[in-house]
PDB file of C-alpha atoms in Angstrom:
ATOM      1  CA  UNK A   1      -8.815  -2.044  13.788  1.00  0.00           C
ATOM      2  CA  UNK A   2      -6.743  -1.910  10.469  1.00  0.00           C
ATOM      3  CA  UNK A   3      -2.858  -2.638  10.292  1.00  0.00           C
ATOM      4  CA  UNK A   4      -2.621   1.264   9.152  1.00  0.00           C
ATOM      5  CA  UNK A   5      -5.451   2.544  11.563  1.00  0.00           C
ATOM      6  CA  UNK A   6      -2.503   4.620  13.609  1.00  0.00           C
ATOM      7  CA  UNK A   7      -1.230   6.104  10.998  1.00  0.00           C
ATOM      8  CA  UNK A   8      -2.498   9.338  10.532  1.00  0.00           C
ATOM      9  CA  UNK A   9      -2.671  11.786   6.912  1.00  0.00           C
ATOM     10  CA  UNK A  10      -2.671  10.820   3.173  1.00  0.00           C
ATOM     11  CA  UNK A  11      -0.888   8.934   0.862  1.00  0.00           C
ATOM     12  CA  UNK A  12       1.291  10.298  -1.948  1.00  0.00           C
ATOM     13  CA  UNK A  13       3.154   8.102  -5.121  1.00  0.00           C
ATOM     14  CA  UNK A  14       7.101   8.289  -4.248  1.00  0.00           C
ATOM     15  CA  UNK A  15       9.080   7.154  -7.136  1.00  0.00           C
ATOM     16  CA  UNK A  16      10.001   3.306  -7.693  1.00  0.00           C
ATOM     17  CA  UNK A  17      13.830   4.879  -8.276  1.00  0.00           C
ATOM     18  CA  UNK A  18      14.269   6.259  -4.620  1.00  0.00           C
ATOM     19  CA  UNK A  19      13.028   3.456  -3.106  1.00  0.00           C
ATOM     20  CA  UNK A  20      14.655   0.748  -5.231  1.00  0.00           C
ATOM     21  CA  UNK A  21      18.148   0.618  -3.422  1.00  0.00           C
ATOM     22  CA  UNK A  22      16.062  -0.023   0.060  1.00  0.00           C
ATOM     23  CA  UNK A  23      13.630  -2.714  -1.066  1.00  0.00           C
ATOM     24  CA  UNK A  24      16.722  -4.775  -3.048  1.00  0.00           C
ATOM     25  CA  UNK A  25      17.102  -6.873  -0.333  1.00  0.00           C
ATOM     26  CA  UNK A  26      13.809  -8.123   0.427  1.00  0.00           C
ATOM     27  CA  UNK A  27      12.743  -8.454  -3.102  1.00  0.00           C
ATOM     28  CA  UNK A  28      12.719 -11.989  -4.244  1.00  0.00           C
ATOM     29  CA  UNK A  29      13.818 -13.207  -7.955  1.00  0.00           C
ATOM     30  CA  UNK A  30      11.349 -11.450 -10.356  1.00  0.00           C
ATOM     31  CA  UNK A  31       9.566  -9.378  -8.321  1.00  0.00           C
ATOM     32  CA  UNK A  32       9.349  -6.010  -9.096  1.00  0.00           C
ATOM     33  CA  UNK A  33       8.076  -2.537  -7.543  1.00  0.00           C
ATOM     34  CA  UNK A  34       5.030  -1.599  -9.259  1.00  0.00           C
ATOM     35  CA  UNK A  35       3.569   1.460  -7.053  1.00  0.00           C
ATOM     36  CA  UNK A  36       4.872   2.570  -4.045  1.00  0.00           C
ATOM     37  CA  UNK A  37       2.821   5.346  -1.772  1.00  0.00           C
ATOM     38  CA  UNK A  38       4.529   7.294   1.476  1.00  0.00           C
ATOM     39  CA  UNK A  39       2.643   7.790   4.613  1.00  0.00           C
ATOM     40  CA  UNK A  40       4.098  10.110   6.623  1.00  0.00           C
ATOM     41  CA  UNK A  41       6.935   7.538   7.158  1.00  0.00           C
ATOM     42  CA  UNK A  42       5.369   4.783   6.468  1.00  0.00           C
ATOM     43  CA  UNK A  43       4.575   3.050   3.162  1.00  0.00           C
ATOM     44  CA  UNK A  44       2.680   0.841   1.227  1.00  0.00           C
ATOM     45  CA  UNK A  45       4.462  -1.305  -1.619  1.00  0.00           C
ATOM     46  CA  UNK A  46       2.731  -2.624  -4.655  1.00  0.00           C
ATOM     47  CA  UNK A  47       5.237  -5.659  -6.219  1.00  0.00           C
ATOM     48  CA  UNK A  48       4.245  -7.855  -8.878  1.00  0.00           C
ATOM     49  CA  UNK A  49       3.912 -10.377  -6.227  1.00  0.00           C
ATOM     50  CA  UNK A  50       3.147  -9.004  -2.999  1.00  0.00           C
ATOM     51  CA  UNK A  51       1.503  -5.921  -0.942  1.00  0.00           C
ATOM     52  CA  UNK A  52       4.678  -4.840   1.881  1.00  0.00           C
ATOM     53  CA  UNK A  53       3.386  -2.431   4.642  1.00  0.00           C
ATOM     54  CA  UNK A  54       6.190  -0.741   5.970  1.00  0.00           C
ATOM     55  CA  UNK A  55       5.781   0.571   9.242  1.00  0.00           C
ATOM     56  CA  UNK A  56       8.942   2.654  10.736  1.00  0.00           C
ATOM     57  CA  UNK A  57       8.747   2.603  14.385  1.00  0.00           C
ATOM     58  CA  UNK A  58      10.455   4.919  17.230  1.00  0.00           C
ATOM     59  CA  UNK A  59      11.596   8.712  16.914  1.00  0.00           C
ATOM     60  CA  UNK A  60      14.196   8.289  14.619  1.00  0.00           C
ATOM     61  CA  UNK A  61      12.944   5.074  12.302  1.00  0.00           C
ATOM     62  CA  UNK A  62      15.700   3.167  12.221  1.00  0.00           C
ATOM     63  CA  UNK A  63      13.668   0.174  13.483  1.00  0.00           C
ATOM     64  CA  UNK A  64      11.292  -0.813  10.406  1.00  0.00           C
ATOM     65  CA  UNK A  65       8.591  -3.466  10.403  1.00  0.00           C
ATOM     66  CA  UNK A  66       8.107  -4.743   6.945  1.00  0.00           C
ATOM     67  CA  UNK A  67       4.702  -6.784   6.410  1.00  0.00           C
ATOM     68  CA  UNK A  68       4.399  -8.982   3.344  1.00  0.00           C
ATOM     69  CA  UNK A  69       0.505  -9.376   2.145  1.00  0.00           C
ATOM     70  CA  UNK A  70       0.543 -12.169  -0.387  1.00  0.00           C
ATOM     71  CA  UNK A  71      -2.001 -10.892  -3.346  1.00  0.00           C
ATOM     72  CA  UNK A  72      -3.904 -14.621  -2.508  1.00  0.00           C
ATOM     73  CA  UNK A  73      -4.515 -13.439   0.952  1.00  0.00           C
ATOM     74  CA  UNK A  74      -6.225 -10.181   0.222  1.00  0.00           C
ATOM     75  CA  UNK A  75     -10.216 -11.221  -0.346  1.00  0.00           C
ATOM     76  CA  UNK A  76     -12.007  -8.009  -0.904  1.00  0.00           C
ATOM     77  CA  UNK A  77     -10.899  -4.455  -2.061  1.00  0.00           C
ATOM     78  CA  UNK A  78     -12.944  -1.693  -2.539  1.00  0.00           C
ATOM     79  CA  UNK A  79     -11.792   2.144  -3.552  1.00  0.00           C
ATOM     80  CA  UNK A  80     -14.246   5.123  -2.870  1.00  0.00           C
ATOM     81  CA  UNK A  81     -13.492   8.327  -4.548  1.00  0.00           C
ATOM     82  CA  UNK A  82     -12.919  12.029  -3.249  1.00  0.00           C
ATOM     83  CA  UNK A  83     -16.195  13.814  -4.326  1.00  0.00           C
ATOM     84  CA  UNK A  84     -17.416  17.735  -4.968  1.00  0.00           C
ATOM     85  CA  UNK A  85     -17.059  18.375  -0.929  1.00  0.00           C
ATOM     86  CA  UNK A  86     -14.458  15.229  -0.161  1.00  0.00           C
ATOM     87  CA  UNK A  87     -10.741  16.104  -0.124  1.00  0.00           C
ATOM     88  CA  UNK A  88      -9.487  12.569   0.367  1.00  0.00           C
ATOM     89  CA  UNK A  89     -10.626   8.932  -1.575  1.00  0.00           C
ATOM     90  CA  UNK A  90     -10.384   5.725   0.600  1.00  0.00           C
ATOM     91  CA  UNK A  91      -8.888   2.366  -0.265  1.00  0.00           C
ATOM     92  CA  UNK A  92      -9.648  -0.697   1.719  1.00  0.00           C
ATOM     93  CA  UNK A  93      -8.629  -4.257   1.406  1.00  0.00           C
ATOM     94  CA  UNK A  94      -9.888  -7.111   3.488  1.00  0.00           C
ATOM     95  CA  UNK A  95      -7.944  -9.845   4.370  1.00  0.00           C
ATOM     96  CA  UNK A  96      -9.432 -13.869   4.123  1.00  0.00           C
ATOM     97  CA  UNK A  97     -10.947 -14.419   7.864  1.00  0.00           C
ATOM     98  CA  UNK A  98     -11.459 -10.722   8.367  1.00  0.00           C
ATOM     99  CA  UNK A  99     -15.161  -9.337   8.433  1.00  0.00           C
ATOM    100  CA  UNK A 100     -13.519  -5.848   8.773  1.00  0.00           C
ATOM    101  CA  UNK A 101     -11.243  -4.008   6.253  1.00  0.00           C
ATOM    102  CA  UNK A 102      -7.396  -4.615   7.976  1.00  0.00           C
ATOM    103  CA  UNK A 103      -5.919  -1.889   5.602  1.00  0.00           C
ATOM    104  CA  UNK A 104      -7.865   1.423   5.235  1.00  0.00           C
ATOM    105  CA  UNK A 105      -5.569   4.166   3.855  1.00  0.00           C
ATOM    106  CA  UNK A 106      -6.930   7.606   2.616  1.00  0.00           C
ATOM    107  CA  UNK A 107      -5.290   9.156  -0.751  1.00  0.00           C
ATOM    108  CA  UNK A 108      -5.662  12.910  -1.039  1.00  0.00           C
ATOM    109  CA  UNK A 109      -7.881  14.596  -3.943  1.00  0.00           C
ATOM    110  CA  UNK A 110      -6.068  14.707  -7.369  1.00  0.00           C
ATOM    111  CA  UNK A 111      -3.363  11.907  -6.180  1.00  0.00           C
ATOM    112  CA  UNK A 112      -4.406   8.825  -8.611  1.00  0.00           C
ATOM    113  CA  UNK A 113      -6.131   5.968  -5.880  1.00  0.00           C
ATOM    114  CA  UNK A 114      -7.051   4.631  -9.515  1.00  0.00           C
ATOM    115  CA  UNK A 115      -3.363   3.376 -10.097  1.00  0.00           C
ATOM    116  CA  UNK A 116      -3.518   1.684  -6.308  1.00  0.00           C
ATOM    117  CA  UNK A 117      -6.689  -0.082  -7.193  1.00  0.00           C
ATOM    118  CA  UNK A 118      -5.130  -0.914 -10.816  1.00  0.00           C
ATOM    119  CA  UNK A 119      -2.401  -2.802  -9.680  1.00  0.00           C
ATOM    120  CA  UNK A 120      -4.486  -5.034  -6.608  1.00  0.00           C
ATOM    121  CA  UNK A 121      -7.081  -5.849  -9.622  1.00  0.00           C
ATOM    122  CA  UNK A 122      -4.343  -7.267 -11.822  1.00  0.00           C
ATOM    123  CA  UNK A 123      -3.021  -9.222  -8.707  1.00  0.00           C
ATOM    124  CA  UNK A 124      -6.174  -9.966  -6.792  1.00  0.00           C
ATOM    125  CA  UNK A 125      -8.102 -10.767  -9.635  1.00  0.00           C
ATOM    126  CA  UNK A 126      -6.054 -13.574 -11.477  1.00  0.00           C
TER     127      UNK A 126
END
């Protein structure tokens, strides 16, 4: 079962600028947000360094889990597309020591999964 399995619906971009003044504290020297996607509540961060799940918990969501995924942790990622009759693409990572994907997140038709798997190629991959 993925870190994300509960969460139910599709991710959409939100804008680095309205989610800058939140992340400032947890951001280290350097790092920067690259891509950031809501879920509901929930998000997942792209950074230059790291993937951050954030997972806001209880009715109102004050209490918020944030879970740092170090880009050197992440073995396997794989991206499959919304076709003719699909309304959603898929984008799974794999995390070293899992045989199952621990992040599975849908992105809806015409939202850009492209730019998600962009930015954990030019992490994962160096």
């Amino acid at each position: 079962m993925g870190l994300l399995s509960g969460m139910m619906g599709h991710a959409s971009e939100v804008s680095i600028e309205k989610i800058s003044r939140e992340f400032q504290p947890i951001l280290i020297e350097d790092e920067r947000i690259e891509k950031a996607y809501k879920l509901i509540r929930d998000m997942l961060v792209f950074t230059n360094k790291r993937l951050i799940l954030v997972n806001k918990q209880g009715i109102t969501g004050s209490k918020i889990d944030y879970r740092s995924i170090p880009y050197g942790s992440i073995k396997m990622f794989s991206k499959e597309s919304a076709g003719i009759a699909d309304l959603d693409a898929e984008l799974k990572i794999w995390l070293t020591g899992e045989t199952e994907p621990t992040i599975k997140q849908d992105f809806r038709k015409g939202e850009n999964i492209n730019e998600a798997y962009r930015v954990l190629s030019r992490y994962v991959l160096n």
